[in-house]
Amino acid sequence: MQSRPVRLEVAVDSTTSLNAALEGGADRIELCSALADGGLTPSIGFIGAALQVSEVPVHVMIRPRAGDFLYTEEELTVMRMDIEGCKEVGAQGVVFGVLMKNHTIDVKRTLELVERARPMKVVFHRAFDVAADLEEALEDLIQCGVDEVLTSGGDDSLEHGHQMVSLLVRQAAGRIRIIGGAGVTVRNARQLWDATGVDWLHGSFRGEAIAGSRLAMGDEERELVRITSREDVARVKHLLTIERQPAV
C-alpha cells in the first residue's frame, strides 16, 4: 500500500499555464518566464497576479539570464533585488542556483542568498545537476540551509537519473527535501515516484497550441507556443494517489 504522500509542483511561464496548473490540482507553483530557456525570473506583475489567484504556495525562479550558473557581481545584485521583491509581495519561496567555475556549489553566495530570502523557503534548482560531485554538493546545500533541491540525478532526465536520485534521497535522510524533475510526464510519473523515493515531483506538463499572432518578436520564429495541460496535471495527480495493490 502507498505509505508516503506525494506532491506535485508545476512550472509555469504564463497566466494561461498558471490557471491550467491550478485547475489540474498542482500542489505548488514554480513561477518563471521563458521556460524554453530553462526558466528565468518572471515579472513582478506576474508574481503579484499569481499570488492573487493561487491557493497553493508560489515559488519564484530567480535567474537573471539563460546559460550557465556562474554569475557576475552585477548579476548577483539583480538576484538580490529580485529576492527582496519576492519577499515584499508575499511569495512563499524562491528558486535559484549558483556555482563555481570548478562545478562546485558557490557556498559563500548561496549562503548569502539563503539568508537574504528568509523567511521564504529556498529551493536550489537543477544547477545542482551540473555539479561535479552530487553527494558533496548535497552536503554543501544542507550546510547552507537550503530547504529543497530539484534534481534529475545529474542526468538529462529523471528517467535516466532515477537511481542517483534514490541515492540522494537516502543521503539526505530528511535534512533537505529532494524534488525529482526533468522529463516527468503522464507516462512515467508513477514509475519515477516509485523508483526514486521522492515525495515531490516537478514538471511543466506542457502541450503545444497555435500562437495567436504570426508576428515574430526578436529571434522568435515559432508559430506554436507551449502551455500547461490541465488534463495532464490532473492525470498525474490521480496516478500518484492510487494506492499500491498488495502482492498476491
XYZ file of N, CA and C in Angstrom, residues 37-131:
285
model
N 13.935 28.592 -22.230
C 15.339 28.832 -21.885
C 15.702 28.230 -20.534
N 14.865 27.342 -20.036
C 15.130 26.725 -18.746
C 14.505 27.449 -17.575
N 13.807 28.556 -17.844
C 13.159 29.319 -16.791
C 13.993 30.490 -16.324
N 13.429 31.694 -16.436
C 14.080 32.916 -15.968
C 13.163 33.621 -14.978
N 13.668 34.673 -14.352
C 12.884 35.418 -13.372
C 11.659 36.040 -14.026
N 10.467 35.816 -13.476
C 9.259 36.428 -14.029
C 9.128 37.882 -13.594
N 8.228 38.597 -14.241
C 7.996 39.999 -13.889
C 7.307 40.101 -12.537
N 7.468 41.242 -11.891
C 6.823 41.461 -10.599
C 5.310 41.464 -10.754
N 4.818 41.889 -11.923
C 3.384 41.859 -12.174
C 2.852 40.441 -12.222
N 3.588 39.547 -12.884
C 3.176 38.146 -12.961
C 3.197 37.510 -11.576
N 4.216 37.841 -10.792
C 4.292 37.302 -9.432
C 3.077 37.743 -8.620
N 2.776 39.035 -8.675
C 1.641 39.545 -7.922
C 0.330 38.933 -8.360
N 0.145 38.781 -9.671
C -1.088 38.193 -10.190
C -1.222 36.740 -9.751
N -0.114 36.003 -9.773
C -0.147 34.600 -9.356
C -0.521 34.472 -7.884
N 0.041 35.332 -7.056
C -0.258 35.275 -5.627
C -1.715 35.612 -5.348
N -2.314 36.426 -6.189
C -3.719 36.777 -6.005
C -4.649 35.599 -6.264
N -4.307 34.754 -7.224
C -5.232 33.681 -7.622
C -4.871 32.320 -7.040
N -3.652 32.132 -6.586
C -3.217 30.802 -6.160
C -3.534 30.547 -4.694
N -4.121 29.392 -4.437
C -4.350 28.952 -3.067
C -3.267 27.987 -2.600
N -2.300 27.715 -3.471
C -1.156 26.871 -3.101
C 0.102 27.734 -3.141
N 1.176 27.303 -2.492
C 2.392 28.120 -2.461
C 2.945 28.416 -3.848
N 3.510 29.611 -3.978
C 4.152 30.042 -5.224
C 5.630 30.273 -4.940
N 6.469 29.527 -5.637
C 7.917 29.712 -5.553
C 8.394 30.359 -6.844
N 9.203 31.375 -6.719
C 9.587 32.211 -7.858
C 11.021 31.910 -8.295
N 11.178 31.685 -9.600
C 12.512 31.478 -10.156
C 13.324 32.772 -10.094
N 14.540 32.676 -9.575
C 15.471 33.807 -9.541
C 16.654 33.435 -10.435
N 16.563 33.833 -11.677
C 17.612 33.522 -12.663
C 17.645 34.663 -13.668
N 18.670 35.492 -13.638
C 18.658 36.728 -14.415
C 18.909 36.558 -15.903
N 19.387 35.384 -16.303
C 19.683 35.161 -17.726
C 19.767 33.672 -17.987
N 19.695 33.320 -19.269
C 19.908 31.932 -19.668
C 21.404 31.622 -19.664
N 21.727 30.348 -19.799
C 23.133 29.964 -19.860
C 23.615 29.335 -18.570
N 24.880 29.542 -18.254
C 25.478 28.868 -17.101
C 25.049 29.519 -15.788
N 25.613 29.003 -14.703
C 25.222 29.458 -13.367
C 26.391 30.115 -12.640
N 27.291 30.704 -13.437
C 28.415 31.478 -12.914
C 28.060 32.946 -13.079
N 27.760 33.612 -11.991
C 27.215 34.959 -12.077
C 28.232 36.026 -11.683
N 28.173 37.138 -12.398
C 28.987 38.298 -12.051
C 28.394 38.984 -10.830
N 29.152 39.887 -10.243
C 28.646 40.617 -9.089
C 27.432 41.455 -9.476
N 27.437 41.985 -10.700
C 26.282 42.768 -11.166
C 25.040 41.883 -11.280
N 25.218 40.676 -11.776
C 24.083 39.754 -11.886
C 23.591 39.316 -10.510
N 24.500 39.124 -9.583
C 24.102 38.776 -8.221
C 23.332 39.907 -7.557
N 23.687 41.137 -7.883
C 22.928 42.279 -7.367
C 21.492 42.230 -7.863
N 21.319 41.889 -9.130
C 19.966 41.724 -9.679
C 19.222 40.625 -8.924
N 19.879 39.513 -8.669
C 19.248 38.406 -7.952
C 18.857 38.816 -6.537
N 19.717 39.560 -5.867
C 19.399 40.034 -4.519
C 18.153 40.914 -4.539
N 18.092 41.815 -5.507
C 16.948 42.721 -5.597
C 15.670 41.960 -5.936
N 15.780 40.957 -6.807
C 14.603 40.154 -7.144
C 14.109 39.359 -5.939
N 15.032 38.840 -5.141
C 14.644 38.122 -3.930
C 13.917 39.056 -2.969
N 14.439 40.262 -2.791
C 13.777 41.236 -1.923
C 12.381 41.565 -2.446
N 12.263 41.699 -3.769
C 10.958 41.980 -4.356
C 9.967 40.863 -4.102
N 10.418 39.623 -4.209
C 9.543 38.479 -3.936
C 9.077 38.481 -2.486
N 9.985 38.812 -1.599
C 9.640 38.869 -0.183
C 8.589 39.949 0.073
N 8.765 41.093 -0.564
C 7.853 42.218 -0.348
C 6.437 41.919 -0.819
N 6.293 41.174 -1.920
C 4.947 40.898 -2.435
C 4.328 39.650 -1.826
N 5.082 38.914 -1.015
C 4.498 37.799 -0.284
C 4.669 36.425 -0.896
N 5.643 36.252 -1.780
C 5.900 34.918 -2.336
C 6.322 33.969 -1.216
N 5.943 32.717 -1.371
C 6.263 31.743 -0.327
C 7.678 31.174 -0.440
N 8.277 31.278 -1.632
C 9.614 30.721 -1.794
C 10.309 31.250 -3.028
N 11.611 31.026 -3.096
C 12.400 31.399 -4.271
C 13.252 30.205 -4.688
N 13.634 30.221 -5.959
C 14.368 29.112 -6.567
C 15.585 29.687 -7.277
N 16.775 29.240 -6.913
C 17.976 29.747 -7.583
C 19.084 28.703 -7.506
N 20.184 28.981 -8.191
C 21.352 28.109 -8.149
C 22.587 28.874 -8.582
N 23.653 28.777 -7.793
C 24.898 29.491 -8.079
C 26.058 28.507 -7.942
N 26.897 28.440 -8.971
C 28.023 27.510 -8.984
C 29.356 28.243 -9.102
N 30.426 27.504 -8.824
C 31.790 27.973 -9.044
C 32.287 27.440 -10.386
N 33.413 27.976 -10.848
C 33.968 27.542 -12.132
C 34.363 26.069 -12.137
N 34.674 25.529 -10.976
C 35.076 24.121 -10.893
C 33.880 23.188 -10.683
N 32.686 23.695 -10.941
C 31.452 22.904 -10.864
C 31.161 22.410 -9.449
N 31.444 23.251 -8.482
C 31.013 23.013 -7.113
C 30.015 24.104 -6.736
N 29.293 23.875 -5.645
C 28.352 24.882 -5.160
C 29.120 26.122 -4.707
N 28.647 27.295 -5.101
C 29.219 28.543 -4.589
C 28.634 28.758 -3.196
N 29.299 28.174 -2.214
C 28.766 28.144 -0.856
C 28.589 29.549 -0.289
N 29.571 30.412 -0.490
C 29.509 31.758 0.075
C 28.289 32.515 -0.428
N 28.084 32.515 -1.735
C 26.971 33.278 -2.293
C 25.631 32.581 -2.057
N 25.630 31.259 -2.054
C 24.389 30.546 -1.757
C 23.932 30.847 -0.342
N 24.857 30.806 0.607
C 24.516 31.112 1.996
C 23.992 32.532 2.121
N 24.622 33.459 1.431
C 24.164 34.853 1.481
C 22.742 34.983 0.944
N 22.462 34.337 -0.186
C 21.133 34.443 -0.784
C 20.081 33.737 0.063
N 20.449 32.621 0.683
C 19.523 31.928 1.585
C 19.142 32.844 2.738
N 20.124 33.468 3.346
C 19.850 34.358 4.479
C 19.013 35.551 4.048
N 19.281 36.071 2.858
C 18.510 37.200 2.355
C 17.055 36.805 2.101
N 16.835 35.563 1.700
C 15.493 35.114 1.327
C 14.580 34.868 2.524
N 15.128 34.607 3.679
C 14.276 34.273 4.817
C 13.287 35.382 5.130
N 12.045 35.033 5.508
C 11.576 33.704 5.922
C 11.034 32.830 4.783
N 11.234 33.210 3.538
C 10.758 32.389 2.433
C 11.528 31.073 2.374
N 10.904 30.076 1.784
C 11.582 28.811 1.510
C 12.578 29.003 0.369
N 13.621 28.187 0.366
C 14.648 28.271 -0.676
C 14.825 26.908 -1.339
N 14.731 26.912 -2.662
C 14.981 25.717 -3.466
C 16.196 25.984 -4.349
N 17.125 25.042 -4.386
C 18.258 25.109 -5.305
C 17.854 24.342 -6.553
N 17.893 25.008 -7.710
C 17.368 24.378 -8.926
C 18.387 23.435 -9.560
N 18.135 23.052 -10.819
C 18.928 21.990 -11.444
C 20.350 22.410 -11.828
N 20.773 23.582 -11.419
C 22.213 23.858 -11.454
C 22.939 22.778 -10.660
N 22.246 22.230 -9.681
C 22.791 21.129 -8.876
C 23.279 19.982 -9.753
N 22.553 19.708 -10.836
C 22.887 18.566 -11.692
C 24.167 18.772 -12.488
N 24.671 20.002 -12.508
C 25.929 20.302 -13.195
C 27.124 20.062 -12.270
N 26.870 19.931 -10.979
C 27.955 19.778 -10.005
C 28.785 18.531 -10.301
